[in-house]
Amino acid sequence: MASKYELRATVRGMRRMRGETATAALASNLAEQLRGLTRMFDTRVVACFASTTLEPPTGAFLTWAREHGVRVLLPRASSETTLEWCIDTGELTEHPRLRVPEPLGPALASGLDTAELLLLPAAAADRSGTRLGWGGGYYDRALAVLEPEQRARLIAVVHDDEVFERLPSEPHDVRVAGIVTPSMYLDTRANSS
């Protein structure tokens, strides 16, 4: 099995080859999948992320959520190791070091504990619920404190070709309950071991 480092490099290469134009063309399909999850889980508060140009595009979903009264919490790096959460207003800036879009505005005193559905960025995910992040540990630290009922609503958002049969995992890795791509939703709980 390839190492996490090798898998991240492979996914970065696949995303660069897919390119920004092809990635942007997936926006409406992914938005439909994410709207479906919002309805399926009957959620009014969703934690999500503002995607980069090569990540599965979340912008269309974020716009829909704002227009339909779904409160969206977006992450912002508050230090070298932690995330804080802000309400999505549509105003974004780029983090100077991480080079990811982040929300403007004040951080919430309470963050993830208010989310009913948590849509997570990932490099890849496997059918048993292993989520491969980008190696910074931001999300593993943020998710480690969640209650079991919230962990049942952790969904990794990846491209179709980033769903694997098995990925390497470590004890600190927080498993996801599902995977969503522009073409499908996969409940991973039945496959976890």
mmCIF file of C-alpha atoms in Angstrom:
data_model
loop_
_atom_site.group_PDB
_atom_site.id
_atom_site.type_symbol
_atom_site.label_atom_id
_atom_site.label_comp_id
_atom_site.label_asym_id
_atom_site.label_seq_id
_atom_site.Cartn_x
_atom_site.Cartn_y
_atom_site.Cartn_z
ATOM 1 C CA MET A 1 0.000 0.000 0.000
ATOM 2 C CA ALA A 2 1.267 3.460 -0.857
ATOM 3 C CA SER A 3 2.157 5.798 2.001
ATOM 4 C CA LYS A 4 0.038 8.826 2.897
ATOM 5 C CA TYR A 5 2.748 11.054 1.452
ATOM 6 C CA GLU A 6 2.734 9.154 -1.870
ATOM 7 C CA LEU A 7 -1.068 9.167 -2.050
ATOM 8 C CA ARG A 8 -1.209 12.930 -1.443
ATOM 9 C CA ALA A 9 1.321 13.483 -4.231
ATOM 10 C CA THR A 10 -0.719 11.259 -6.568
ATOM 11 C CA VAL A 11 -3.951 13.122 -5.791
ATOM 12 C CA ARG A 12 -2.264 16.518 -6.273
ATOM 13 C CA GLY A 13 -1.066 15.325 -9.690
ATOM 14 C CA MET A 14 -4.529 14.042 -10.653
ATOM 15 C CA ARG A 15 -6.106 17.337 -9.622
ATOM 16 C CA ARG A 16 -3.590 19.357 -11.622
ATOM 17 C CA MET A 17 -4.208 17.150 -14.668
ATOM 18 C CA ARG A 18 -7.995 17.547 -14.294
ATOM 19 C CA GLY A 19 -7.460 21.306 -14.266
ATOM 20 C CA GLU A 20 -9.525 24.242 -13.125
ATOM 21 C CA THR A 21 -11.967 24.262 -16.059
ATOM 22 C CA ALA A 22 -12.936 20.598 -15.740
ATOM 23 C CA THR A 23 -13.173 20.957 -11.963
ATOM 24 C CA ALA A 24 -15.423 24.018 -12.208
ATOM 25 C CA ALA A 25 -17.716 22.075 -14.571
ATOM 26 C CA LEU A 26 -18.497 19.711 -11.676
ATOM 27 C CA ALA A 27 -20.050 22.465 -9.528
ATOM 28 C CA SER A 28 -23.718 21.861 -10.323
ATOM 29 C CA ASN A 29 -23.451 18.076 -9.904
ATOM 30 C CA LEU A 30 -21.697 18.409 -6.560
ATOM 31 C CA ALA A 31 -24.147 21.088 -5.418
ATOM 32 C CA GLU A 32 -27.029 18.709 -6.180
ATOM 33 C CA GLN A 33 -25.364 15.941 -4.152
ATOM 34 C CA LEU A 34 -24.758 18.311 -1.211
ATOM 35 C CA ARG A 35 -28.328 19.660 -1.348
ATOM 36 C CA GLY A 36 -29.517 16.047 -1.264
ATOM 37 C CA LEU A 37 -27.471 15.369 1.881
ATOM 38 C CA THR A 38 -28.825 18.519 3.507
ATOM 39 C CA ARG A 39 -32.362 17.251 2.847
ATOM 40 C CA MET A 40 -31.565 13.631 3.777
ATOM 41 C CA PHE A 41 -30.134 14.656 7.156
ATOM 42 C CA ASP A 42 -32.767 17.416 7.565
ATOM 43 C CA THR A 43 -30.125 19.979 8.474
ATOM 44 C CA ARG A 44 -30.297 23.722 9.022
ATOM 45 C CA VAL A 45 -26.650 24.147 10.129
ATOM 46 C CA VAL A 46 -23.864 22.725 7.958
ATOM 47 C CA ALA A 47 -20.115 22.907 8.398
ATOM 48 C CA CYS A 48 -18.459 23.038 4.990
ATOM 49 C CA PHE A 49 -15.382 24.577 3.358
ATOM 50 C CA ALA A 50 -14.764 27.093 0.597
ATOM 51 C CA SER A 51 -12.970 25.095 -2.071
ATOM 52 C CA THR A 52 -9.795 25.932 -3.919
ATOM 53 C CA THR A 53 -9.900 25.846 -7.734
ATOM 54 C CA LEU A 54 -8.800 22.184 -7.836
ATOM 55 C CA GLU A 55 -10.917 20.824 -4.968
ATOM 56 C CA PRO A 56 -14.449 19.562 -5.533
ATOM 57 C CA PRO A 57 -16.234 22.904 -6.078
ATOM 58 C CA THR A 58 -18.416 23.896 -3.130
ATOM 59 C CA GLY A 59 -19.242 27.459 -4.235
ATOM 60 C CA ALA A 60 -22.583 26.683 -5.901
ATOM 61 C CA PHE A 61 -23.731 24.781 -2.812
ATOM 62 C CA LEU A 62 -22.646 27.611 -0.503
ATOM 63 C CA THR A 63 -24.640 30.100 -2.595
ATOM 64 C CA TRP A 64 -27.718 27.840 -2.530
ATOM 65 C CA ALA A 65 -27.414 27.403 1.251
ATOM 66 C CA ARG A 66 -27.239 31.163 1.876
ATOM 67 C CA GLU A 67 -30.271 31.697 -0.374
ATOM 68 C CA HIS A 68 -32.315 28.945 1.323
ATOM 69 C CA GLY A 69 -31.742 29.725 4.985
ATOM 70 C CA VAL A 70 -29.194 26.988 5.660
ATOM 71 C CA ARG A 71 -26.585 28.343 8.051
ATOM 72 C CA VAL A 72 -23.102 27.376 6.874
ATOM 73 C CA LEU A 73 -20.028 27.406 9.078
ATOM 74 C CA LEU A 74 -16.696 27.813 7.281
ATOM 75 C CA PRO A 75 -13.276 27.153 8.814
ATOM 76 C CA ARG A 76 -10.481 29.629 9.250
ATOM 77 C CA ALA A 77 -7.018 28.785 10.572
ATOM 78 C CA SER A 78 -6.666 30.607 13.876
ATOM 79 C CA SER A 79 -3.157 29.330 14.556
ATOM 80 C CA GLU A 80 -0.628 26.893 13.132
ATOM 81 C CA THR A 81 -2.704 23.991 14.495
ATOM 82 C CA THR A 82 -6.335 24.981 15.046
ATOM 83 C CA LEU A 83 -9.444 26.038 13.168
ATOM 84 C CA GLU A 84 -12.120 28.502 14.175
ATOM 85 C CA TRP A 85 -15.533 28.684 12.557
ATOM 86 C CA CYS A 86 -17.352 31.641 10.977
ATOM 87 C CA ILE A 87 -20.775 32.055 9.390
ATOM 88 C CA ASP A 88 -20.554 32.051 5.594
ATOM 89 C CA THR A 89 -21.533 35.465 4.216
ATOM 90 C CA GLY A 90 -20.040 34.909 0.765
ATOM 91 C CA GLU A 91 -17.049 37.125 1.593
ATOM 92 C CA LEU A 92 -13.754 35.239 1.372
ATOM 93 C CA THR A 93 -10.055 35.954 1.538
ATOM 94 C CA GLU A 94 -7.051 33.721 0.913
ATOM 95 C CA HIS A 95 -4.984 32.491 3.845
ATOM 96 C CA PRO A 96 -1.474 33.860 3.235
ATOM 97 C CA ARG A 97 0.391 30.649 4.099
ATOM 98 C CA LEU A 98 -2.106 27.852 3.429
ATOM 99 C CA ARG A 99 -3.419 29.489 0.244
ATOM 100 C CA VAL A 100 -6.990 28.334 0.850
ATOM 101 C CA PRO A 101 -10.133 30.484 0.825
ATOM 102 C CA GLU A 102 -11.298 31.534 4.283
ATOM 103 C CA PRO A 103 -14.314 33.492 5.515
ATOM 104 C CA LEU A 104 -14.129 37.085 6.640
ATOM 105 C CA GLY A 105 -15.909 38.199 9.768
ATOM 106 C CA PRO A 106 -15.855 37.289 13.419
ATOM 107 C CA ALA A 107 -15.308 33.759 14.667
ATOM 108 C CA LEU A 108 -18.147 32.068 16.508
ATOM 109 C CA ALA A 109 -17.796 31.318 20.216
ATOM 110 C CA SER A 110 -19.275 27.892 19.509
ATOM 111 C CA GLY A 111 -18.366 26.239 16.266
ATOM 112 C CA LEU A 112 -18.572 22.674 15.105
ATOM 113 C CA ASP A 113 -20.696 21.590 18.043
ATOM 114 C CA THR A 114 -23.655 23.414 16.443
ATOM 115 C CA ALA A 115 -23.298 21.733 13.025
ATOM 116 C CA GLU A 116 -25.799 19.043 12.087
ATOM 117 C CA LEU A 117 -23.873 17.942 8.982
ATOM 118 C CA LEU A 118 -20.107 18.248 8.510
ATOM 119 C CA LEU A 119 -18.759 18.320 4.941
ATOM 120 C CA LEU A 120 -14.998 17.874 5.061
ATOM 121 C CA PRO A 121 -12.258 18.509 2.521
ATOM 122 C CA ALA A 122 -10.032 15.519 1.843
ATOM 123 C CA ALA A 123 -7.308 14.342 -0.483
ATOM 124 C CA ALA A 124 -9.034 10.955 -0.655
ATOM 125 C CA ALA A 125 -11.315 8.625 1.288
ATOM 126 C CA ASP A 126 -11.876 4.901 1.337
ATOM 127 C CA ARG A 127 -14.985 2.763 1.443
ATOM 128 C CA SER A 128 -14.452 1.954 5.126
ATOM 129 C CA GLY A 129 -14.469 5.628 6.179
ATOM 130 C CA THR A 130 -10.782 6.457 6.310
ATOM 131 C CA ARG A 131 -10.282 10.103 5.329
ATOM 132 C CA LEU A 132 -6.894 11.182 4.042
ATOM 133 C CA GLY A 133 -6.335 14.859 4.703
ATOM 134 C CA TRP A 134 -3.452 17.001 3.531
ATOM 135 C CA GLY A 135 -1.222 16.320 6.530
ATOM 136 C CA GLY A 136 -1.704 19.440 8.626
ATOM 137 C CA GLY A 137 -3.907 17.737 11.225
ATOM 138 C CA TYR A 138 -6.287 20.701 11.477
ATOM 139 C CA TYR A 139 -9.404 18.609 10.913
ATOM 140 C CA ASP A 140 -8.321 15.579 12.968
ATOM 141 C CA ARG A 141 -7.813 17.897 15.962
ATOM 142 C CA ALA A 142 -11.117 19.731 15.377
ATOM 143 C CA LEU A 143 -13.106 16.505 14.902
ATOM 144 C CA ALA A 144 -11.589 14.574 17.813
ATOM 145 C CA VAL A 145 -13.786 16.416 20.331
ATOM 146 C CA LEU A 146 -17.110 15.726 18.589
ATOM 147 C CA GLU A 147 -19.835 13.648 20.194
ATOM 148 C CA PRO A 148 -20.710 10.269 18.582
ATOM 149 C CA GLU A 149 -23.975 11.567 17.095
ATOM 150 C CA GLN A 150 -22.053 14.291 15.239
ATOM 151 C CA ARG A 151 -19.421 11.815 14.030
ATOM 152 C CA ALA A 152 -22.276 9.936 12.358
ATOM 153 C CA ARG A 153 -22.655 12.974 10.085
ATOM 154 C CA LEU A 154 -19.029 13.442 8.982
ATOM 155 C CA ILE A 155 -18.879 13.360 5.186
ATOM 156 C CA ALA A 156 -15.687 13.568 3.107
ATOM 157 C CA VAL A 157 -16.029 15.597 -0.104
ATOM 158 C CA VAL A 158 -13.770 14.287 -2.890
ATOM 159 C CA HIS A 159 -13.636 13.809 -6.646
ATOM 160 C CA ASP A 160 -14.951 10.512 -8.045
ATOM 161 C CA ASP A 161 -11.443 9.179 -8.703
ATOM 162 C CA GLU A 162 -10.368 9.883 -5.103
ATOM 163 C CA VAL A 163 -12.482 7.101 -3.552
ATOM 164 C CA PHE A 164 -10.239 4.117 -2.767
ATOM 165 C CA GLU A 165 -10.847 0.592 -1.509
ATOM 166 C CA ARG A 166 -8.297 1.024 1.311
ATOM 167 C CA LEU A 167 -6.115 3.849 2.556
ATOM 168 C CA PRO A 168 -3.488 3.808 5.280
ATOM 169 C CA SER A 169 -4.763 5.035 8.637
ATOM 170 C CA GLU A 170 -3.407 5.845 12.058
ATOM 171 C CA PRO A 171 -5.089 5.825 15.479
ATOM 172 C CA HIS A 172 -5.567 9.629 15.495
ATOM 173 C CA ASP A 173 -7.381 9.631 12.115
ATOM 174 C CA VAL A 174 -11.076 10.435 12.543
ATOM 175 C CA ARG A 175 -13.261 8.218 10.351
ATOM 176 C CA VAL A 176 -16.077 9.614 8.206
ATOM 177 C CA ALA A 177 -19.572 8.157 7.994
ATOM 178 C CA GLY A 178 -19.862 8.891 4.290
ATOM 179 C CA ILE A 179 -18.227 10.101 1.108
ATOM 180 C CA VAL A 180 -19.783 12.468 -1.404
ATOM 181 C CA THR A 181 -18.514 13.105 -4.918
ATOM 182 C CA PRO A 182 -20.041 14.955 -7.867
ATOM 183 C CA SER A 183 -21.748 11.711 -8.920
ATOM 184 C CA MET A 184 -22.607 9.797 -5.730
ATOM 185 C CA TYR A 185 -23.002 9.485 -1.991
ATOM 186 C CA LEU A 186 -21.526 6.447 -0.248
ATOM 187 C CA ASP A 187 -22.447 5.539 3.339
ATOM 188 C CA THR A 188 -19.215 4.040 4.706
ATOM 189 C CA ARG A 189 -20.540 2.851 8.062
ATOM 190 C CA ALA A 190 -21.488 -0.609 6.773
ATOM 191 C CA ASN A 191 -17.952 -1.055 5.402
ATOM 192 C CA SER A 192 -16.006 0.060 8.488
ATOM 193 C CA SER A 193 -14.080 -2.561 10.364
#
